């Protein structure tokens, strides 16, 4: 019976068998480390962005709380002082000088009062370098005068005059109508070298008999908010801005003001979606597209928006106070602002991984060579031994396990050589014995042949004798 023949399987060199799986494992480990490093970097970016956004929003909220609490505190103090008779509104010069002194303490831009008679007065910081005193009577024709002051708050010289009517001004009519403290709409006046953009905290004032006298107000400038926003850490990486629910900008970080000045020199407020700042415009437009109206944003939102093909982290926080202000604080920072260090770390990790891969590859090749070379020598020596060359001997190396194989091979080769030598001697002895035995057998055979010949001759003589005897008998 003939067994079916099979084609020999394709053998894999030991060097490849040792190096390739090792390199694949190393490459997989390096790739996994790089991937996990990148993922951890992204997670760190999200955490860092969230922390920065929350910290920035909290800082802005705290600043707004304190910044816009002062005007109502001042108006409350002044209203109480007027009602208790400490301040006499009929002595407008004394009241205005008192307000001038308050301006030295508080970061306000106007403190004033208006009366039901149409008269009024106050202290103003229309120019950042000095404070003036305003005074007007109830006759609205060039009735408003602005005076420069000395370092004690005394009037020194007349600076300007204009026509003024309390009853046409929102900062006067709105608190009277509300019967309590309110915020007026944003006031914009483009004074020379000083654009005046402010909101006014105002409230009614009464005499000791609770009779309405008029109102008292304190203005806070909104450009100070832009300066504050520009000092925050997030503004160095992105943009921070504050807008009203109708979408008009109130303040923003950066060098550009949150308003425009038209050809007539009038200040025009700007919608956030029309801002000249690209990032402010893009963020506000995305928010408007997502929520429909800014009024729909009722809770804080942490968003990740794609702006100009770049991801941005955006935090929107509503801010209100008890007197009616309802604004949105928006912090937007591009992801690249956080990814700089992360990308640097990732690049360092990848380079280190590639270096480790290269070193591992070299070490793997050297290790495979140290293992495969003795094994190749052992394979060649074994093949030569199979072909009859029993003189093969291998030198030991530095690998313990291969040395065991080498010693076993050398021992086996020695034993085989000894066995073959002994077998050769036995063959020679057997051959001599066979030759001796053959000679003995040949001699014995010759003797047998001779004996046989003699026996045949004897038998023939005997038969002839018997024949002769028979013939003689017959003759007789």
Short mmCIF file of C-alpha atoms in Angstrom, two decimals:
data_model
loop_
_atom_site.label_atom_id
_atom_site.label_comp_id
_atom_site.label_asym_id
_atom_site.label_seq_id
_atom_site.Cartn_x
_atom_site.Cartn_y
_atom_site.Cartn_z
CA UNK A 1 0.00 0.00 0.00
CA UNK A 2 1.45 3.36 -0.99
CA UNK A 3 0.84 6.32 1.32
CA UNK A 4 -0.28 9.55 -0.38
CA UNK A 5 2.44 12.10 -0.67
CA UNK A 6 1.91 15.60 0.77
CA UNK A 7 3.64 18.75 -0.40
CA UNK A 8 5.87 20.13 2.33
CA UNK A 9 4.41 23.04 4.23
CA UNK A 10 5.92 26.45 3.67
CA UNK A 11 8.30 26.98 6.55
CA UNK A 12 8.80 30.31 8.31
CA UNK A 13 12.32 31.38 9.24
CA UNK A 14 12.97 31.41 12.97
CA UNK A 15 14.22 34.99 12.77
CA UNK A 16 10.90 36.23 11.38
CA UNK A 17 8.98 34.07 13.82
CA UNK A 18 10.84 35.73 16.66
CA UNK A 19 10.95 39.32 15.37
CA UNK A 20 7.55 39.86 13.71
CA UNK A 21 5.25 38.92 16.64
CA UNK A 22 7.51 40.88 18.98
CA UNK A 23 7.33 43.95 16.75
CA UNK A 24 3.58 43.60 16.32
CA UNK A 25 3.09 43.46 20.09
CA UNK A 26 5.37 46.45 20.56
CA UNK A 27 3.62 48.40 17.81
CA UNK A 28 0.22 47.57 19.33
CA UNK A 29 1.42 48.66 22.77
CA UNK A 30 2.91 51.88 21.38
CA UNK A 31 -0.25 52.63 19.40
CA UNK A 32 -2.43 51.97 22.41
CA UNK A 33 -0.29 54.21 24.58
CA UNK A 34 -0.43 56.98 21.96
CA UNK A 35 -4.20 56.62 21.58
CA UNK A 36 -4.79 56.63 25.32
CA UNK A 37 -2.49 59.63 25.65
CA UNK A 38 -4.51 61.51 23.02
CA UNK A 39 -7.82 60.52 24.61
CA UNK A 40 -6.59 61.51 28.04
CA UNK A 41 -5.42 64.77 26.52
CA UNK A 42 -8.86 65.42 25.09
CA UNK A 43 -10.46 64.54 28.41
CA UNK A 44 -8.03 66.88 30.14
CA UNK A 45 -8.92 69.59 27.62
CA UNK A 46 -12.63 69.17 28.34
CA UNK A 47 -12.00 69.31 32.08
CA UNK A 48 -9.70 72.30 31.74
CA UNK A 49 -12.13 74.10 29.46
CA UNK A 50 -14.99 73.44 31.85
CA UNK A 51 -12.97 74.68 34.81
CA UNK A 52 -11.82 77.80 32.97
CA UNK A 53 -15.34 78.56 31.74
CA UNK A 54 -16.89 78.06 35.16
CA UNK A 55 -14.18 80.08 36.87
CA UNK A 56 -14.50 82.90 34.35
CA UNK A 57 -18.30 82.95 34.53
CA UNK A 58 -18.18 82.97 38.32
CA UNK A 59 -15.67 85.84 38.28
CA UNK A 60 -17.86 87.85 35.91
CA UNK A 61 -20.99 87.12 37.96
CA UNK A 62 -19.28 88.17 41.19
CA UNK A 63 -17.97 91.34 39.57
CA UNK A 64 -21.39 92.19 38.16
CA UNK A 65 -23.00 91.55 41.55
CA UNK A 66 -20.64 93.93 43.32
CA UNK A 67 -20.31 96.45 40.48
CA UNK A 68 -24.05 96.92 40.02
CA UNK A 69 -24.91 96.71 43.70
CA UNK A 70 -23.02 99.94 44.48
CA UNK A 71 -25.30 102.32 42.50
CA UNK A 72 -28.44 101.10 44.30
CA UNK A 73 -26.66 101.22 47.65
CA UNK A 74 -25.68 104.84 47.00
CA UNK A 75 -29.18 105.83 45.84
CA UNK A 76 -30.68 104.09 48.88
CA UNK A 77 -28.35 106.00 51.22
CA UNK A 78 -29.12 109.30 49.50
CA UNK A 79 -32.89 108.68 49.46
CA UNK A 80 -32.81 107.92 53.20
CA UNK A 81 -30.67 110.98 53.89
CA UNK A 82 -33.12 113.19 51.97
CA UNK A 83 -36.16 111.67 53.68
CA UNK A 84 -34.58 112.15 57.13
CA UNK A 85 -33.70 115.75 56.31
CA UNK A 86 -29.93 115.22 56.40
CA UNK A 87 -29.79 116.44 52.80
CA UNK A 88 -31.91 119.42 51.77
CA UNK A 89 -32.80 119.13 48.10
CA UNK A 90 -33.63 122.81 48.06
CA UNK A 91 -29.95 123.52 48.64
CA UNK A 92 -28.80 122.06 45.31
CA UNK A 93 -25.27 123.33 45.67
CA UNK A 94 -24.73 121.55 49.00
CA UNK A 95 -26.34 118.33 47.77
CA UNK A 96 -24.21 118.35 44.60
CA UNK A 97 -21.05 118.92 46.64
CA UNK A 98 -22.03 115.95 48.84
CA UNK A 99 -22.48 113.83 45.72
CA UNK A 100 -19.05 115.03 44.51
CA UNK A 101 -17.54 113.66 47.70
CA UNK A 102 -19.32 110.33 47.16
CA UNK A 103 -17.79 110.16 43.68
CA UNK A 104 -14.35 110.08 45.31
CA UNK A 105 -15.30 106.86 47.10
CA UNK A 106 -17.42 104.93 44.61
CA UNK A 107 -16.59 103.81 41.08
CA UNK A 108 -19.57 105.65 39.62
CA UNK A 109 -19.88 108.11 36.76
CA UNK A 110 -22.85 110.14 37.86
CA UNK A 111 -24.77 110.76 41.10
CA UNK A 112 -27.70 113.16 40.82
CA UNK A 113 -31.28 113.97 41.67
CA UNK A 114 -34.28 115.45 39.89
CA UNK A 115 -37.25 117.14 41.53
CA UNK A 116 -40.91 117.43 40.72
CA UNK A 117 -40.27 121.15 40.24
CA UNK A 118 -38.07 120.33 37.25
CA UNK A 119 -34.88 121.35 39.04
CA UNK A 120 -32.00 119.08 39.94
CA UNK A 121 -28.28 118.63 40.26
CA UNK A 122 -25.47 116.17 40.59
CA UNK A 123 -21.80 115.27 40.23
CA UNK A 124 -20.51 113.78 36.99
CA UNK A 125 -17.40 112.03 35.75
CA UNK A 126 -17.86 112.78 32.06
CA UNK A 127 -14.10 112.89 31.72
CA UNK A 128 -11.94 110.28 33.48
CA UNK A 129 -9.53 112.99 34.63
CA UNK A 130 -11.87 115.18 36.69
CA UNK A 131 -15.34 115.44 38.22
CA UNK A 132 -17.77 118.24 37.41
CA UNK A 133 -20.92 119.48 39.14
CA UNK A 134 -24.21 119.90 37.25
CA UNK A 135 -27.07 122.16 38.25
CA UNK A 136 -30.37 123.02 36.57
CA UNK A 137 -33.65 124.71 37.36
CA UNK A 138 -37.17 124.03 36.21
CA UNK A 139 -37.09 126.39 33.21
CA UNK A 140 -36.05 124.15 30.27
CA UNK A 141 -34.19 126.73 28.15
CA UNK A 142 -30.41 126.64 28.62
CA UNK A 143 -31.21 125.79 32.20
CA UNK A 144 -28.50 123.15 32.68
CA UNK A 145 -25.01 124.29 33.69
CA UNK A 146 -21.89 122.23 34.18
CA UNK A 147 -19.14 123.57 36.47
CA UNK A 148 -15.54 122.64 36.99
CA UNK A 149 -14.56 122.05 40.60
CA UNK A 150 -11.59 122.43 42.91
CA UNK A 151 -10.20 119.68 45.13
CA UNK A 152 -12.92 120.37 47.72
CA UNK A 153 -15.85 120.03 45.33
CA UNK A 154 -16.52 123.79 45.10
CA UNK A 155 -17.64 125.22 41.78
CA UNK A 156 -14.94 127.17 39.96
CA UNK A 157 -15.99 127.99 36.39
CA UNK A 158 -18.83 127.32 34.03
CA UNK A 159 -17.95 124.72 31.39
CA UNK A 160 -21.12 124.13 29.38
CA UNK A 161 -24.86 124.82 29.22
CA UNK A 162 -27.77 123.06 27.55
CA UNK A 163 -31.54 122.66 27.76
CA UNK A 164 -32.79 120.00 30.17
CA UNK A 165 -36.25 118.67 31.08
CA UNK A 166 -36.60 116.05 33.83
CA UNK A 167 -39.95 114.89 32.61
CA UNK A 168 -38.62 113.80 29.22
CA UNK A 169 -35.87 111.60 30.63
CA UNK A 170 -36.32 107.85 31.25
CA UNK A 171 -34.04 107.92 34.28
CA UNK A 172 -36.55 110.27 35.89
CA UNK A 173 -39.93 109.02 34.65
CA UNK A 174 -39.35 105.27 35.09
CA UNK A 175 -38.63 105.18 38.86
CA UNK A 176 -41.49 107.60 39.44
CA UNK A 177 -43.83 105.31 37.49
CA UNK A 178 -42.49 102.18 39.20
CA UNK A 179 -42.66 103.69 42.67
CA UNK A 180 -39.39 101.94 43.57
CA UNK A 181 -35.78 101.32 42.53
CA UNK A 182 -35.25 100.43 38.87
CA UNK A 183 -32.59 100.44 36.20
CA UNK A 184 -32.94 102.82 33.31
CA UNK A 185 -32.24 101.75 29.70
CA UNK A 186 -28.68 102.15 28.47
CA UNK A 187 -27.72 105.81 28.01
CA UNK A 188 -25.25 106.72 25.23
CA UNK A 189 -23.64 110.18 24.92
CA UNK A 190 -20.55 110.81 22.84
CA UNK A 191 -18.67 113.39 24.87
CA UNK A 192 -15.36 114.63 23.42
CA UNK A 193 -12.71 111.98 23.96
CA UNK A 194 -15.05 110.07 26.27
CA UNK A 195 -17.97 107.99 24.95
CA UNK A 196 -20.52 107.76 27.74
CA UNK A 197 -22.35 104.40 27.77
CA UNK A 198 -24.04 103.79 31.10
CA UNK A 199 -27.06 102.47 32.97
CA UNK A 200 -28.69 104.43 35.75
CA UNK A 201 -29.92 103.06 39.08
CA UNK A 202 -32.72 105.35 40.19
CA UNK A 203 -35.47 105.45 42.82
CA UNK A 204 -38.15 107.89 44.06
CA UNK A 205 -37.36 110.21 46.98
CA UNK A 206 -39.81 111.36 49.59
CA UNK A 207 -39.84 113.87 52.39
CA UNK A 208 -40.42 112.99 55.98
CA UNK A 209 -44.17 113.07 55.33
CA UNK A 210 -43.83 110.53 52.51
CA UNK A 211 -44.61 113.12 49.89
CA UNK A 212 -42.92 112.55 46.52
CA UNK A 213 -40.09 114.98 45.90
CA UNK A 214 -38.64 113.44 42.75
CA UNK A 215 -35.92 110.88 42.21
CA UNK A 216 -32.28 110.19 42.89
CA UNK A 217 -29.96 108.26 40.53
CA UNK A 218 -26.45 106.88 40.15
CA UNK A 219 -24.88 105.93 36.82
CA UNK A 220 -22.36 103.16 36.28
CA UNK A 221 -20.30 103.13 33.09
CA UNK A 222 -20.35 100.01 30.95
CA UNK A 223 -16.93 100.54 29.38
CA UNK A 224 -15.45 99.61 32.75
CA UNK A 225 -17.00 96.17 32.21
CA UNK A 226 -15.11 95.79 28.93
CA UNK A 227 -11.87 96.68 30.71
CA UNK A 228 -12.60 94.08 33.39
CA UNK A 229 -13.41 91.40 30.82
CA UNK A 230 -10.17 92.13 29.00
CA UNK A 231 -8.17 91.41 32.16
CA UNK A 232 -9.55 87.89 32.59
CA UNK A 233 -7.47 84.88 31.61
CA UNK A 234 -10.06 83.55 29.17
CA UNK A 235 -9.96 86.78 27.15
CA UNK A 236 -6.31 86.13 26.32
CA UNK A 237 -7.35 82.88 24.62
CA UNK A 238 -10.80 83.68 23.35
CA UNK A 239 -13.54 86.24 23.81
CA UNK A 240 -15.90 87.25 26.63
CA UNK A 241 -18.92 89.43 26.06
CA UNK A 242 -22.13 90.51 27.79
CA UNK A 243 -25.36 91.19 25.92
CA UNK A 244 -28.92 92.09 26.67
CA UNK A 245 -31.78 89.74 25.95
CA UNK A 246 -32.53 91.66 22.77
CA UNK A 247 -29.04 90.78 21.52
CA UNK A 248 -27.39 94.20 21.88
CA UNK A 249 -23.84 94.19 23.18
CA UNK A 250 -23.12 95.74 26.55
CA UNK A 251 -19.45 94.92 26.97
CA UNK A 252 -16.80 92.67 25.46
CA UNK A 253 -13.16 91.87 25.82
CA UNK A 254 -10.71 93.08 23.20
CA UNK A 255 -9.56 96.42 21.90
CA UNK A 256 -12.67 97.24 19.88
CA UNK A 257 -15.55 98.94 21.74
CA UNK A 258 -18.95 97.21 21.87
CA UNK A 259 -20.56 100.08 19.89
CA UNK A 260 -20.05 102.17 16.75
CA UNK A 261 -19.89 105.91 16.17
CA UNK A 262 -21.78 107.07 13.09
CA UNK A 263 -20.91 109.91 10.73
CA UNK A 264 -22.80 112.40 12.91
CA UNK A 265 -20.70 111.43 15.94
CA UNK A 266 -23.59 109.61 17.60
CA UNK A 267 -23.01 106.34 19.44
CA UNK A 268 -24.84 103.43 17.86
CA UNK A 269 -25.23 100.24 19.84
CA UNK A 270 -24.43 97.03 17.98
CA UNK A 271 -26.13 93.66 17.98
CA UNK A 272 -23.81 90.83 18.94
CA UNK A 273 -24.60 89.04 15.66
CA UNK A 274 -23.33 92.16 13.78
CA UNK A 275 -20.22 92.68 15.85
CA UNK A 276 -16.98 93.49 14.07
CA UNK A 277 -15.35 90.85 16.26
CA UNK A 278 -15.54 87.66 14.20
CA UNK A 279 -15.65 85.35 17.19
CA UNK A 280 -18.35 87.36 19.00
CA UNK A 281 -20.41 87.44 15.82
CA UNK A 282 -20.03 83.72 15.14
CA UNK A 283 -20.74 82.62 18.73
CA UNK A 284 -23.81 84.84 19.10
CA UNK A 285 -25.17 83.74 15.71
CA UNK A 286 -24.73 80.06 16.65
CA UNK A 287 -26.50 80.69 19.95
CA UNK A 288 -29.34 82.47 18.22
CA UNK A 289 -29.67 79.67 15.65
CA UNK A 290 -29.71 77.05 18.37
CA UNK A 291 -32.11 78.69 20.83
CA UNK A 292 -34.16 80.85 18.47
CA UNK A 293 -34.01 83.90 20.76
CA UNK A 294 -31.62 84.91 23.49
CA UNK A 295 -34.60 85.12 25.85
CA UNK A 296 -34.96 81.34 25.57
CA UNK A 297 -31.66 80.79 27.41
CA UNK A 298 -32.88 80.38 30.96
CA UNK A 299 -30.09 78.29 32.49
CA UNK A 300 -26.35 78.07 32.12
CA UNK A 301 -25.22 76.23 29.01
CA UNK A 302 -21.85 74.61 28.31
CA UNK A 303 -21.63 74.06 24.55
CA UNK A 304 -19.10 72.87 22.00
CA UNK A 305 -19.65 74.70 18.74
CA UNK A 306 -17.90 74.51 15.38
CA UNK A 307 -16.94 78.02 14.36
CA UNK A 308 -14.92 78.67 11.21
CA UNK A 309 -14.12 74.95 10.99
CA UNK A 310 -12.63 75.00 14.47
CA UNK A 311 -14.26 73.64 17.64
CA UNK A 312 -14.98 76.22 20.32
CA UNK A 313 -16.02 75.82 23.92
CA UNK A 314 -18.81 78.25 24.76
CA UNK A 315 -20.34 78.90 28.17
CA UNK A 316 -23.52 80.98 28.38
CA UNK A 317 -24.69 82.11 31.82
CA UNK A 318 -27.78 84.24 32.53
CA UNK A 319 -27.21 87.02 35.07
CA UNK A 320 -29.96 88.95 36.81
CA UNK A 321 -30.23 91.26 39.75
CA UNK A 322 -33.20 92.13 41.94
CA UNK A 323 -33.80 95.45 40.20
CA UNK A 324 -34.47 94.18 36.71
CA UNK A 325 -31.17 93.66 34.93
CA UNK A 326 -31.31 90.47 32.84
CA UNK A 327 -28.19 89.85 30.80
CA UNK A 328 -26.23 86.99 29.28
CA UNK A 329 -22.55 86.40 29.99
CA UNK A 330 -20.87 84.49 27.14
CA UNK A 331 -17.39 83.01 27.29
CA UNK A 332 -15.99 81.50 24.08
CA UNK A 333 -12.57 79.90 23.77
CA UNK A 334 -11.24 77.91 20.77
CA UNK A 335 -10.21 74.35 21.46
CA UNK A 336 -6.77 75.11 20.03
CA UNK A 337 -6.12 77.43 22.98
CA UNK A 338 -6.18 74.39 25.24
CA UNK A 339 -4.74 71.90 22.77
CA UNK A 340 -1.36 73.62 22.39
CA UNK A 341 0.22 72.01 25.44
CA UNK A 342 -1.78 68.84 24.95
CA UNK A 343 -0.57 68.53 21.35
CA UNK A 344 2.99 69.19 22.50
CA UNK A 345 2.64 66.45 25.10
CA UNK A 346 1.06 64.15 22.52
CA UNK A 347 3.89 64.81 20.07
CA UNK A 348 6.41 64.10 22.81
CA UNK A 349 4.57 60.89 23.66
CA UNK A 350 4.44 59.81 20.01
CA UNK A 351 8.14 60.58 19.51
CA UNK A 352 9.02 58.63 22.64
CA UNK A 353 6.82 55.76 21.46
CA UNK A 354 8.49 55.77 18.04
CA UNK A 355 11.90 55.88 19.70
CA UNK A 356 10.88 52.98 21.93
CA UNK A 357 9.59 51.13 18.84
CA UNK A 358 12.89 51.70 17.02
CA UNK A 359 14.95 50.60 20.02
CA UNK A 360 12.69 47.59 20.51
CA UNK A 361 13.01 46.69 16.82
CA UNK A 362 16.80 46.82 16.96
CA UNK A 363 16.89 44.85 20.20
CA UNK A 364 14.42 42.34 18.74
CA UNK A 365 16.54 41.83 15.64
CA UNK A 366 19.70 41.43 17.71
CA UNK A 367 17.95 39.06 20.10
CA UNK A 368 16.48 37.06 17.23
CA UNK A 369 19.91 36.89 15.64
CA UNK A 370 21.48 35.63 18.85
CA UNK A 371 18.79 32.98 19.11
CA UNK A 372 18.44 32.05 15.44
CA UNK A 373 22.15 31.96 14.57
CA UNK A 374 23.02 29.08 16.97
CA UNK A 375 19.81 27.35 15.96
CA UNK A 376 20.82 27.71 12.30
CA UNK A 377 24.25 26.30 13.06
CA UNK A 378 22.60 23.42 14.94
CA UNK A 379 20.30 22.80 11.97
CA UNK A 380 23.23 22.80 9.50
CA UNK A 381 25.30 20.49 11.73
CA UNK A 382 22.34 18.13 12.11
CA UNK A 383 21.88 18.04 8.34
CA UNK A 384 25.59 17.29 7.85
CA UNK A 385 25.38 14.55 10.45
CA UNK A 386 22.40 13.08 8.63
CA UNK A 387 24.56 13.00 5.51
CA UNK A 388 27.19 10.99 7.37
CA UNK A 389 29.60 13.60 8.64
CA UNK A 390 29.86 12.62 12.30
CA UNK A 391 32.71 15.02 13.03
CA UNK A 392 30.34 17.97 13.60
CA UNK A 393 30.83 19.83 16.89
CA UNK A 394 29.23 23.11 18.05
CA UNK A 395 30.68 25.79 20.33
CA UNK A 396 28.59 26.97 23.27
CA UNK A 397 27.25 30.51 23.37
CA UNK A 398 25.62 32.83 25.97
CA UNK A 399 22.10 31.40 25.89
CA UNK A 400 21.61 28.79 28.56
CA UNK A 401 18.85 26.84 26.87
CA UNK A 402 20.70 26.75 23.52
CA UNK A 403 23.83 25.63 25.35
CA UNK A 404 21.83 22.68 26.68
CA UNK A 405 20.89 21.78 23.08
CA UNK A 406 24.50 22.28 21.97
CA UNK A 407 25.86 19.97 24.66
CA UNK A 408 23.18 17.40 23.86
CA UNK A 409 24.07 17.60 20.16
CA UNK A 410 27.79 17.28 20.83
CA UNK A 411 27.16 14.34 23.18
CA UNK A 412 24.90 12.69 20.64
CA UNK A 413 27.49 13.23 17.88
CA UNK A 414 30.21 11.71 20.08
CA UNK A 415 28.03 8.76 20.97
CA UNK A 416 27.10 8.22 17.33
CA UNK A 417 30.71 8.41 16.23
CA UNK A 418 31.75 5.94 18.97
CA UNK A 419 28.87 3.65 18.04
CA UNK A 420 29.77 3.75 14.36
CA UNK A 421 33.44 3.04 15.15
CA UNK A 422 32.44 0.10 17.34
CA UNK A 423 30.08 -1.09 14.66
CA UNK A 424 32.89 -0.93 12.10
CA UNK A 425 35.17 -3.02 14.32
CA UNK A 426 32.38 -5.53 14.85
CA UNK A 427 31.83 -5.68 11.12
CA UNK A 428 35.51 -6.38 10.53
CA UNK A 429 35.50 -9.14 13.18
CA UNK A 430 32.31 -10.60 11.75
CA UNK A 431 33.75 -10.58 8.27
CA UNK A 432 36.90 -12.47 9.43
CA UNK A 433 34.76 -14.96 11.24
CA UNK A 434 32.60 -15.37 8.20
CA UNK A 435 35.67 -15.97 6.08
CA UNK A 436 37.03 -18.59 8.54
CA UNK A 437 33.67 -20.28 8.69
CA UNK A 438 33.44 -20.25 4.94
CA UNK A 439 36.87 -21.91 4.61
CA UNK A 440 35.91 -24.56 7.13
CA UNK A 441 32.64 -25.14 5.28
CA UNK A 442 34.46 -25.40 1.97
CA UNK A 443 36.96 -27.94 3.43
CA UNK A 444 34.14 -29.98 4.94
CA UNK A 445 32.30 -29.85 1.64
CA UNK A 446 35.38 -31.14 -0.18
CA UNK A 447 35.77 -33.98 2.28
CA UNK A 448 32.09 -34.81 1.87
CA UNK A 449 32.43 -34.79 -1.87
CA UNK A 450 35.48 -37.10 -1.67
CA UNK A 451 33.70 -39.46 0.72
CA UNK A 452 30.69 -39.45 -1.54
CA UNK A 453 32.87 -40.35 -4.50
CA UNK A 454 34.46 -43.19 -2.61
CA UNK A 455 31.06 -44.42 -1.49
CA UNK A 456 29.83 -44.34 -5.05
CA UNK A 457 32.87 -46.26 -6.26
CA UNK A 458 32.44 -48.82 -3.50
CA UNK A 459 28.78 -49.17 -4.36
CA UNK A 460 29.61 -49.63 -7.97
CA UNK A 461 32.23 -52.34 -7.20
CA UNK A 462 29.82 -54.12 -4.94
CA UNK A 463 27.13 -54.06 -7.60
CA UNK A 464 29.61 -55.32 -10.19
CA UNK A 465 30.69 -58.13 -7.90
CA UNK A 466 27.11 -59.15 -7.40
CA UNK A 467 26.54 -59.00 -11.13
CA UNK A 468 29.60 -61.12 -11.85
CA UNK A 469 28.53 -63.60 -9.21
CA UNK A 470 25.08 -63.79 -10.73
CA UNK A 471 26.48 -64.29 -14.18
CA UNK A 472 28.79 -66.99 -12.94
CA UNK A 473 25.93 -68.70 -11.18
CA UNK A 474 23.89 -68.62 -14.32
CA UNK A 475 26.79 -70.03 -16.28
CA UNK A 476 27.27 -72.75 -13.74
#
